[in-house]
Coordinates of C-alpha atoms and ligand atoms in Angstrom, one line a residue:
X1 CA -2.1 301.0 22.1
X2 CA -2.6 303.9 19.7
X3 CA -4.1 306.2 22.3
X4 CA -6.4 308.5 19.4
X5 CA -7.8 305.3 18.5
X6 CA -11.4 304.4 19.8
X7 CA -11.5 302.0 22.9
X8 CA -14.7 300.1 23.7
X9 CA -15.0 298.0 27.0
X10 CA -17.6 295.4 26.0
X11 CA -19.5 293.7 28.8
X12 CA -20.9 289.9 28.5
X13 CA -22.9 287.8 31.0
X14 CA -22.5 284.2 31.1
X15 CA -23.5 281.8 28.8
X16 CA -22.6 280.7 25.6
X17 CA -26.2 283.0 23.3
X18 CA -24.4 286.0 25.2
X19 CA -20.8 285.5 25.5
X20 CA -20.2 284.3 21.7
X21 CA -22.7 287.6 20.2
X22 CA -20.2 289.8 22.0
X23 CA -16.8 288.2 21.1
X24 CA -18.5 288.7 17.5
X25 CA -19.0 292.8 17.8
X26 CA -15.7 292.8 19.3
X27 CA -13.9 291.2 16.3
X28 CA -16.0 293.2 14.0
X29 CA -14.8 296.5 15.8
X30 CA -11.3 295.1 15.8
X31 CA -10.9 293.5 12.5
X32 CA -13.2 295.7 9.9
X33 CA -12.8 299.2 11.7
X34 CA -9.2 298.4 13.8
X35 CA -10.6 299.8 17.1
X36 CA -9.4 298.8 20.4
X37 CA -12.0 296.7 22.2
X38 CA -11.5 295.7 25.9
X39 CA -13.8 292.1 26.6
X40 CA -15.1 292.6 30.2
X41 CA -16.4 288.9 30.6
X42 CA -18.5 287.8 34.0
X43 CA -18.1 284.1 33.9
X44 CA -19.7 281.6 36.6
X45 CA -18.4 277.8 36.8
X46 CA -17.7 278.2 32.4
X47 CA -18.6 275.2 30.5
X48 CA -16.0 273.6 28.6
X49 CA -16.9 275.4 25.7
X50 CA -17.3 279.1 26.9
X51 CA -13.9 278.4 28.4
X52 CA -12.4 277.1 25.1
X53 CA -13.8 279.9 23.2
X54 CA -12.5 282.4 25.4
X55 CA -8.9 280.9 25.4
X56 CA -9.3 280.5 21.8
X57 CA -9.7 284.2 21.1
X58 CA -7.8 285.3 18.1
X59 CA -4.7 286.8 19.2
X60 CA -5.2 290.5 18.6
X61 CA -3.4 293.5 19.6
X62 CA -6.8 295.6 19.2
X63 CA -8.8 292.9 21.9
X64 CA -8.1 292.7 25.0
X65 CA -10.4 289.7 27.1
X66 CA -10.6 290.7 30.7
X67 CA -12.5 287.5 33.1
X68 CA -14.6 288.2 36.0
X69 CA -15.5 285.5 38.3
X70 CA -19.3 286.3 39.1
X71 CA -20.2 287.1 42.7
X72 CA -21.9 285.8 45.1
X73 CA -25.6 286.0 44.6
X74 CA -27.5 282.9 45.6
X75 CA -28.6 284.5 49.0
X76 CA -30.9 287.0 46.8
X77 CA -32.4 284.2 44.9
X78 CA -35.7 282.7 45.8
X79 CA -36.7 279.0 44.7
X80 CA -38.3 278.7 41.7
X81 CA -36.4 281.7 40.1
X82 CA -36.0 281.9 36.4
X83 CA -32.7 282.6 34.5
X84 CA -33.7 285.6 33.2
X85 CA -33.7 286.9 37.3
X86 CA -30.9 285.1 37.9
X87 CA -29.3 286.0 35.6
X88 CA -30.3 290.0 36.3
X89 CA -29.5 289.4 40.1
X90 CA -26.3 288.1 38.9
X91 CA -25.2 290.4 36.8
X92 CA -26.4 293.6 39.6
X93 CA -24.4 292.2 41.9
X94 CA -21.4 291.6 39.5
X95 CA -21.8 295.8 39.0
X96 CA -19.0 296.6 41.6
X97 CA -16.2 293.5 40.2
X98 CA -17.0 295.9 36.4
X99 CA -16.2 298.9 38.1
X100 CA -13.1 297.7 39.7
X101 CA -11.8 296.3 36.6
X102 CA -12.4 299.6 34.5
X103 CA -11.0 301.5 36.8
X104 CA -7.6 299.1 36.4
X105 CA -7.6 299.5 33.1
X106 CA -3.8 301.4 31.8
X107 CA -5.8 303.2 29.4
X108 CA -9.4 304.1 30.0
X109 CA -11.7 303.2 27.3
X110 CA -13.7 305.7 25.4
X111 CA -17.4 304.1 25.3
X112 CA -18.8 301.2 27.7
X113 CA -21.3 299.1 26.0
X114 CA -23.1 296.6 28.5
X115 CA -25.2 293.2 27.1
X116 CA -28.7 292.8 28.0
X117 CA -28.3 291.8 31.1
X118 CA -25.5 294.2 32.1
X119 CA -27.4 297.6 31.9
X120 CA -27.3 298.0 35.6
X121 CA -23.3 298.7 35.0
X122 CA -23.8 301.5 32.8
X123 CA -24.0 304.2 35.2
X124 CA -20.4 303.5 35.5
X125 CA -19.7 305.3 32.2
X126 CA -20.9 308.5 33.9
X127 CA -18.5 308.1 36.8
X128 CA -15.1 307.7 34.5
X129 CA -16.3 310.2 31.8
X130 CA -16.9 307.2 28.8
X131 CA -20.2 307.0 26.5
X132 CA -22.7 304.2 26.9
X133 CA -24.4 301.8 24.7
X134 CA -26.7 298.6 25.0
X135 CA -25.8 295.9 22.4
X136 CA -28.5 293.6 22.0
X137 CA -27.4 290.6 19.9
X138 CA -31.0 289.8 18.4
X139 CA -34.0 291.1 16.1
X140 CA -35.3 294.6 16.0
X141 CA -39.2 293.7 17.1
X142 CA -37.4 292.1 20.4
X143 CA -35.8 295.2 21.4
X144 CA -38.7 297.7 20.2
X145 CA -41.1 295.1 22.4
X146 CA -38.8 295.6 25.4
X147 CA -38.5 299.0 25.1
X148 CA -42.4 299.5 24.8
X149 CA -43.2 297.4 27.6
X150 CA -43.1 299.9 30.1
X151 CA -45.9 301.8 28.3
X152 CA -48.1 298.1 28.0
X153 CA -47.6 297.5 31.5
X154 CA -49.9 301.0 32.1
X155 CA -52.0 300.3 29.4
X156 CA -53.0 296.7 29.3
X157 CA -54.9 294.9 32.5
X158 CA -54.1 291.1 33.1
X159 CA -51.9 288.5 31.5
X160 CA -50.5 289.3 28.4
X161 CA -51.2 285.6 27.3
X162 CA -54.6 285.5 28.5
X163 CA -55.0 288.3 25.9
X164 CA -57.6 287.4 22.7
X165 CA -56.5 290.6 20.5
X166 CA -52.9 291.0 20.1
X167 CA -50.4 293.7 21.6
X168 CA -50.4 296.7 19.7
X169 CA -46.8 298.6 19.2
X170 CA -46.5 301.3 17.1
X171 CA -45.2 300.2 13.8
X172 CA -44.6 296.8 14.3
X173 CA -46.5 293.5 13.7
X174 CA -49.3 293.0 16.6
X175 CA -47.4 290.7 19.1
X176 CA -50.1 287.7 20.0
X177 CA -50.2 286.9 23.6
X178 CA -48.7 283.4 23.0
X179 CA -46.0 285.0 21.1
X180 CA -44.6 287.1 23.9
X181 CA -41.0 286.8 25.8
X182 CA -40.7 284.4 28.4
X183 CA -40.2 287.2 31.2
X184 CA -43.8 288.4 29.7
X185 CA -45.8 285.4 30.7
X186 CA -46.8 285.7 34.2
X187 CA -46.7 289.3 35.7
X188 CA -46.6 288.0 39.3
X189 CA -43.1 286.3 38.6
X190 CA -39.7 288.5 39.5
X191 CA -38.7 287.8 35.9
X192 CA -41.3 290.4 34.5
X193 CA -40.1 293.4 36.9
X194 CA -36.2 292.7 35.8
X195 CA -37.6 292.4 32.1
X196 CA -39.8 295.7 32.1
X197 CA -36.5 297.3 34.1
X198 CA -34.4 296.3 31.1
X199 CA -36.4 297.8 28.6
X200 CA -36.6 301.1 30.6
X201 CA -32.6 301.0 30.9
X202 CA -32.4 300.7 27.2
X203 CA -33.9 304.0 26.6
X204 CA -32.7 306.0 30.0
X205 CA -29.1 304.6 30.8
X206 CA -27.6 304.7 27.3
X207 CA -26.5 306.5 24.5
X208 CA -27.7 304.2 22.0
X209 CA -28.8 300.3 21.1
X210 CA -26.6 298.3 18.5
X211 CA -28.9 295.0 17.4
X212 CA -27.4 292.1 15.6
X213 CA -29.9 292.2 12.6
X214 CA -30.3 293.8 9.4
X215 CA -32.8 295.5 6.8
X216 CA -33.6 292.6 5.1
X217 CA -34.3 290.3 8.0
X218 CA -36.1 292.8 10.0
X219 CA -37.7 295.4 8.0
X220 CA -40.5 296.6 9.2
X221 CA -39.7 297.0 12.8
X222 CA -36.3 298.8 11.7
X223 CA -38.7 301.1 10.0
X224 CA -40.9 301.9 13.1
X225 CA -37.7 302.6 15.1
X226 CA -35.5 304.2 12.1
X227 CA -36.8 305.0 9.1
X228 CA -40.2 306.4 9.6
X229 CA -39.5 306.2 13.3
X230 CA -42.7 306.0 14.8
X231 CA -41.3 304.4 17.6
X232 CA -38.3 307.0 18.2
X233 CA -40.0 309.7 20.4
X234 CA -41.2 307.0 22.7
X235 CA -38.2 305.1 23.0
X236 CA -36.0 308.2 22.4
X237 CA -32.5 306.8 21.5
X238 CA -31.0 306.1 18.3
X239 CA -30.9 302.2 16.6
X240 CA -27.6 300.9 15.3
X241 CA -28.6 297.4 13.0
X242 CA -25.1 296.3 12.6
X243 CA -25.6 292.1 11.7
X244 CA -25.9 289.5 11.2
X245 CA -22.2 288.9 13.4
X246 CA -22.2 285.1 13.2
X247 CA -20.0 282.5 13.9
X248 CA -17.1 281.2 11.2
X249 CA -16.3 278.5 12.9
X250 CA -14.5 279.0 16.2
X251 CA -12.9 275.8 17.1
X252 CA -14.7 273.6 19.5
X253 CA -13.0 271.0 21.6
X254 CA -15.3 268.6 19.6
X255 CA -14.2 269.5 16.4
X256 CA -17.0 266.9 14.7
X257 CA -14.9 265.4 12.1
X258 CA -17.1 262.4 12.3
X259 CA -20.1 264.3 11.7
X260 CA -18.6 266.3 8.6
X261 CA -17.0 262.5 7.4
X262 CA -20.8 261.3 7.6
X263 CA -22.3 264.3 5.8
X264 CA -19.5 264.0 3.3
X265 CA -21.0 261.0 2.2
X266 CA -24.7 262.5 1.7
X267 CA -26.7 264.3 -1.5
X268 CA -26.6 268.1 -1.5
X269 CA -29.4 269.3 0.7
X270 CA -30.3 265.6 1.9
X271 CA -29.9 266.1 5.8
X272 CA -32.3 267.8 8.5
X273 CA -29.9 268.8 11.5
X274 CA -31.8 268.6 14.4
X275 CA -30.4 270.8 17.8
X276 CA -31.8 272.9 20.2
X277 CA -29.3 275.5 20.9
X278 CA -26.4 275.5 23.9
X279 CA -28.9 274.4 26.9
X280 CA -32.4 273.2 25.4
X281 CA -33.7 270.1 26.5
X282 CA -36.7 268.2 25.7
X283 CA -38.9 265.9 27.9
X284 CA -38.6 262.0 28.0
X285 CA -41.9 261.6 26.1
X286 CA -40.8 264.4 23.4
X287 CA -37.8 263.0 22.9
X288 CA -39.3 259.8 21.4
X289 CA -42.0 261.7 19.5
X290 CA -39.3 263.4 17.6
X291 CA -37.2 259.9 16.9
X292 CA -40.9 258.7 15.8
X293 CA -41.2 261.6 13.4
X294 CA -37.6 261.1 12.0
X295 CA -37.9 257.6 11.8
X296 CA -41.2 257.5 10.1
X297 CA -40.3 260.6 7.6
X298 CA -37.6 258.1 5.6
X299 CA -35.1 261.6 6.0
X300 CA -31.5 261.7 6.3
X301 CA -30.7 264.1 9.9
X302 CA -28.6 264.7 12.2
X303 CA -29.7 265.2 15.7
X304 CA -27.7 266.7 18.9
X305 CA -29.5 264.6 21.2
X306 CA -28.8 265.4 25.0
X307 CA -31.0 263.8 28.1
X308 CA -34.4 264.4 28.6
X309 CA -35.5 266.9 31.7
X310 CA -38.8 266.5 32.7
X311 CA -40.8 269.2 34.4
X312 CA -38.6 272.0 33.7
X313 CA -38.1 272.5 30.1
X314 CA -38.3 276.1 29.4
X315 CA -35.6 277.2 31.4
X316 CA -33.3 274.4 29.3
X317 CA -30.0 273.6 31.1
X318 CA -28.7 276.6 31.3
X319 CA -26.1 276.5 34.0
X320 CA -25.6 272.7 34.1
X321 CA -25.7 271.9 30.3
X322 CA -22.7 269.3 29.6
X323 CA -22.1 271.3 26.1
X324 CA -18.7 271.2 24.6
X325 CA -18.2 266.8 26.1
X326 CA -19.0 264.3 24.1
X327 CA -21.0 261.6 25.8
X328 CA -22.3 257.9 26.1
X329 CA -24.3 257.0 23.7
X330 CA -28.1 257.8 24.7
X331 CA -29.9 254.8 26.3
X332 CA -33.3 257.0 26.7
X333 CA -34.1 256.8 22.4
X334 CA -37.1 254.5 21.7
X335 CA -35.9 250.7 21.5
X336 CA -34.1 250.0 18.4
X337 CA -34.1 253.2 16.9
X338 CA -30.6 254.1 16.6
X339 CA -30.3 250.3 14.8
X340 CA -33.1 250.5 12.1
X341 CA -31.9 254.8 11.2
X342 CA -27.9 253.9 11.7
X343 CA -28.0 254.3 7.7
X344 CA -30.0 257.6 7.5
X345 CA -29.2 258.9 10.8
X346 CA -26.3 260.2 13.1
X347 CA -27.0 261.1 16.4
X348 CA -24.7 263.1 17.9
X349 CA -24.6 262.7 22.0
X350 CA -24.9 266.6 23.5
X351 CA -22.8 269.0 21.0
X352 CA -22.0 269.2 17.6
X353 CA -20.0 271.9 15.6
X354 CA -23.2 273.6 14.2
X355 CA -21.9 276.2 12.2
X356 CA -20.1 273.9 9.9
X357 CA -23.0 271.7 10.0
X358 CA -24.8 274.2 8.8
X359 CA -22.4 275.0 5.9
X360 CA -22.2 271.6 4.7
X361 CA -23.9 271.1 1.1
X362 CA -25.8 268.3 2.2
X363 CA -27.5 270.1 4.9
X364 CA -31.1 270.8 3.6
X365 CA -33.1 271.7 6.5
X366 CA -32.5 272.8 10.2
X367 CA -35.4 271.7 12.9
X368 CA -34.4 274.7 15.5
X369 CA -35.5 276.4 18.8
X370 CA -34.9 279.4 16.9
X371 CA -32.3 280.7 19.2
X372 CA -31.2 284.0 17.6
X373 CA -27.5 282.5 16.6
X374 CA -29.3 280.0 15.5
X375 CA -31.1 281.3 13.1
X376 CA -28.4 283.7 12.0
X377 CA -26.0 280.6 11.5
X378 CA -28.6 278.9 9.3
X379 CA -29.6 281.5 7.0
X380 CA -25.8 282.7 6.4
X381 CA -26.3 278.8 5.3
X382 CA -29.2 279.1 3.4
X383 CA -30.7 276.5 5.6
X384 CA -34.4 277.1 5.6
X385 CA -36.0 275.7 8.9
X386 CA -38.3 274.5 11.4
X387 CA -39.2 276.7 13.9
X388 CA -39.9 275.0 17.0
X389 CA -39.0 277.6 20.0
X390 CA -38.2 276.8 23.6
X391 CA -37.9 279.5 25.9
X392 CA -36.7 283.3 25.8
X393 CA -38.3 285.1 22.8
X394 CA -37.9 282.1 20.7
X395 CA -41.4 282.2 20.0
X396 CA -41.5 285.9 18.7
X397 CA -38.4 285.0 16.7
X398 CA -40.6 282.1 15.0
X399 CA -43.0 284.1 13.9
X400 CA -40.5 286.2 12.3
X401 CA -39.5 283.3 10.2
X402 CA -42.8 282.2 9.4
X403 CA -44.8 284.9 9.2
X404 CA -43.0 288.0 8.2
X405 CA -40.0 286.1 6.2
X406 CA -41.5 282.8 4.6
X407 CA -38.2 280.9 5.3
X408 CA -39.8 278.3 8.3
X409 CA -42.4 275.9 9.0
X410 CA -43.7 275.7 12.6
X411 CA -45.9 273.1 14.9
X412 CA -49.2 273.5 15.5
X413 CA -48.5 273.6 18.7
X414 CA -46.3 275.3 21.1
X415 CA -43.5 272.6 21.5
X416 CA -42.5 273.7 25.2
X417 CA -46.4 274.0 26.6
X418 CA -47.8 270.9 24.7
X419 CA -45.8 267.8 23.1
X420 CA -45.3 267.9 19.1
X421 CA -47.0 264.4 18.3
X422 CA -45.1 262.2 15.7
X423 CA -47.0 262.4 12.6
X424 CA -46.7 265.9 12.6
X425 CA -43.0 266.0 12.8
X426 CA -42.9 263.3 9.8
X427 CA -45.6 266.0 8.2
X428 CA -43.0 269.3 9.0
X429 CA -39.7 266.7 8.2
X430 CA -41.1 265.7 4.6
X431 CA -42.5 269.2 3.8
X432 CA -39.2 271.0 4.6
X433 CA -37.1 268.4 2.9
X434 CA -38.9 267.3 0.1
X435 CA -42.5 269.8 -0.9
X436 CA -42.3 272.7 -3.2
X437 CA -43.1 274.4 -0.1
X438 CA -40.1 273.1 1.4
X439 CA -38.0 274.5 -1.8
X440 CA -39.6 277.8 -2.0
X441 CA -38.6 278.4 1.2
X442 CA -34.7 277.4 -0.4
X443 CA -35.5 279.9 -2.7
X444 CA -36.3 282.5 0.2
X445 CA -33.6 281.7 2.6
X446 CA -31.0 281.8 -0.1
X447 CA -32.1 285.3 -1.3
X448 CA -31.9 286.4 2.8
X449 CA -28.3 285.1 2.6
X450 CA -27.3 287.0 0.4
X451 CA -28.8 290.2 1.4
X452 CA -26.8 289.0 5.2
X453 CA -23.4 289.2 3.1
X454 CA -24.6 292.6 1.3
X455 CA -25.4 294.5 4.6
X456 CA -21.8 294.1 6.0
X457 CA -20.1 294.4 2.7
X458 CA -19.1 298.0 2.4
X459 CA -21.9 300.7 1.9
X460 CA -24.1 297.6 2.7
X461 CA -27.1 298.9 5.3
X462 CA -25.1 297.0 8.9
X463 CA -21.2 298.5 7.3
X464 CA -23.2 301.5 7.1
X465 CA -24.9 301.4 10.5
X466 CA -21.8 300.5 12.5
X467 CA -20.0 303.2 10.8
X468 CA -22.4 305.7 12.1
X469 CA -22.4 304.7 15.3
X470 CA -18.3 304.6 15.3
X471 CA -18.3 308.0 14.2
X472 CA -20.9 309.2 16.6
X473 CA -18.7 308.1 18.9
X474 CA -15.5 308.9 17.9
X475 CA -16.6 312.9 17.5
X476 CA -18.1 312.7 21.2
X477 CA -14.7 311.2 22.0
X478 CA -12.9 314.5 20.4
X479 CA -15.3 317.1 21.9
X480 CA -15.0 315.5 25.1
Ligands
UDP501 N1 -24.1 275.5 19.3 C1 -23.1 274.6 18.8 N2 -23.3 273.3 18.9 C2 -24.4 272.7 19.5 C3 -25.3 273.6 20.1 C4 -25.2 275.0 20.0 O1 -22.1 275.0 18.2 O2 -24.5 271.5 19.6 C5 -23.9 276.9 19.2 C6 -24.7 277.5 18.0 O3 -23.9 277.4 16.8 C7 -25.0 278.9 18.5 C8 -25.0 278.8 20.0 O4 -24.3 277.6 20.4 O5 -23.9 279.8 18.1 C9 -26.4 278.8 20.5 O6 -26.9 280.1 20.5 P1 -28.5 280.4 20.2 O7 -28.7 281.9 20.3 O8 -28.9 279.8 19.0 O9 -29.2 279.7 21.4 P2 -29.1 279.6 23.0 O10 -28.1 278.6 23.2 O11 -28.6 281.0 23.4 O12 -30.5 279.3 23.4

């Protein structure tokens, strides 16, 4: 190891939306700036495919892929606990397994830079002398939200959702009630204190925030925290936007080849892929809405179908999800309907190999639950969308798409508090695939593509970012 080079330690929590945005920023560092980059993964029981993609990593002398089993934390939990506590209980506990493998480490590395769940381990930093940073892999108006949140919770009374006027940040679009975050919903629940904690983190453990987004995408809230920085004095760190880091194609134990064969035989911009991420689920009764609204929209798709979960939805599947298996054929589809679409349709039991899905020329629209990779993956695609979010943030994301960006139609409803009826997914299906709506947003999406591949080209606005940041670093490094 060349010992004047920069050496990040990079920590993920589990799960595939936080494991894969951080093997991305650590092949960027190593690949496009040859930095040394140390992968401190905390892994639970790994799905097939979070253990395939960490076995998988490119062999690189810059990264280095260290896996800690998480701890013990079940005894803190209570009942009815969300993922986002879990997952912050977790990843607390997990705090003293980072240490111990930093402090192993033959050479020590230069800057620690903990997920969004990890922030409680950056105090470590402090203790072995190394910088600190958040990465964040999503939009710019997520992390200015969380960041601000501590100064909402003393200014606003009640639920944030109960809310008629929406949520005023400096610089950014108003945030409607029904918009916010997941952990935002209910300010009774444990998920809202570990949410409000992150934010606060953001600002007063680190150095820094790197975000997996860029100008184009995210404009105006880049501004309020950059640019004119409105935001800056309150949330006093400096913003990296160094994305979109998406996915080429890391192999999959599925590699799909059936689903590319079937595509192959399909019209340029023909199919809808239908998928809801790594772990969202759907209940039994929206699950046959949405083979209604295929069926009866007459449009080529392909849908990752997996089995329905009643009652709990929101959360998806999170720690159980099956991904990365092919399964039995799904016997929970409405009667018949895999017989009269088998000509226009695939369905594809639990997992598919979205990104090249999503690069295939006859992929013309993507229904999404706007999962941040998600969306990244289709509009490095040019894959303009519908928008029907889940869980998380999903829902702010959305209105990012629709609102601010033009590239995505959404449901009149919110798809994980009321079910999307039938004839308005046929409505949605047919707009998207075959309106001058549906091509305008073609146009749209297209044009954001491009501007994805001119921000990390060199001089573009991420190269430019992440070269900032690598140099702030790199001279605290020598005066240190
Ligand atoms: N993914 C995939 N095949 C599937 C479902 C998901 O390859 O059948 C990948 C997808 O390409 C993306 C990731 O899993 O990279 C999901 O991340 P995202 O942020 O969209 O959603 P999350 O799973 O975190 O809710």
């Amino acid at each position: 190891m060349d010992q004047d080079k920069l050496h990040l330690a990079l920590i993920s929590s589990p799960g595939m939306g936080h494991l894969v945005p951080v093997l991305l920023l650590a092949n960027r560092l190593a690949t496009h700036h040859h930095l040394h980059v140390t992968i401190l993964a905390v892994t639970t029981q790994t799905s097939p495919v979070e253990s395939h993609l960490l076995s998988s990593l490119t062999p690189s002398t810059l990264i280095h892929l260290i896996q800690i089993p998480s701890p013990p934390f079940s005894h803190l939990l209570l009942p009815d606990d969300s993922v986002v506590t879990r997952l912050a209980i977790m990843m607390r506990e997990a705090t003293r397994a980072i240490r111990s493998a930093v402090s192993a480490l033959p050479r020590r590395p230069h800057v620690l830079i903990s997920d969004l769940f990890s922030t409680d381990s950056l105090p470590i930093a402090d203790e072995f002398g190394m910088q600190k940073y958040v990465y964040v892999p999503t939009n710019a108006r997520f992390v200015a939200l969380t960041m601000y949140l501590h100064v909402l919770d003393k200014e606003v009374e009640g639920q944030y959702v109960d809310r008629v006027e929406p949520l005023v940040v400096p610089g950014l679009v108003p945030v409607r009630g029904k918009d916010v975050p997941d952990p935002m919903l209910d300010r009774g629940n444990r998920q809202y204190d570990e949410y409000v904690r992150m934010g606060v983190n953001f600002a007063n453990l680190s150095e820094g925030v790197l975000m997996n987004t860029w100008r184009d995408l995210d404009r105006r809230s880049l501004d309020a925290l950059i640019c004119d920085g409105i935001l800056r004095p309150v949330l006093k760190v400096p913003f990296f936007d160094v994305g979109p880091l998406t996915r080429d194609g890391y192999p999959t134990p599925l590699e799909g080849i059936e689903v590319i064969e079937w595509l192959d035989k399909h019209l340029v911009d023909s199919v809808l892929f239908v998928s809801f991420g790594s772990g969202g689920t759907l209940s039994g009764r929206q699950i046959t809405e949405l083979a209604w609204g295929l069926e009866m929209s007459g449009q080529r798709f392909v849908w990752v179908v997996r089995p329905p979960v009643d009652g709990n939805a929101k959360d998806g599947t999170f720690f159980t999800a099956g991904i990365g298996s092919t399964g039995p054929m799904p016997t929970f589809l409405p009667e018949g309907f895999l017989n009269r679409t088998k000509d226009r349709g695939l369905v594809v039991p639990l997992w598919a190999p979205q990104v090249k899905i999503l690069n295939h020329r006859s992929v013309g629209g993507f229904l999404t639950h706007c999962g941040m990779n998600s969306i990244h993956e289709s509009i490095r695609g040019a894959v303009p969308m519908i928008a029907w979010p889940l869980y998380s943030e999903q829902r702010l994301n959305a209105t990012l798409l629709t609102e601010e960006l033009g590239v995505a139609i959404r449901p009149e409803v919110m798809p994980a508090e009321e079910e999307v009826g039938r004839v308005e997914i046929e409505k949605m299906v047919r707009s998207l695939m075959e309106s001058e709506e549906g091509k305008r947003m073609k146009e749209k999406v297209k044009l954001l593509s491009l501007s994805a591949e001119k921000a990390l080209e060199i001089n573009g606005s991420s190269y430019k970012s992440m070269c900032e940041f690598i140099s702030s670093c790199e001279m605290k490094m020598k005066s240190a």
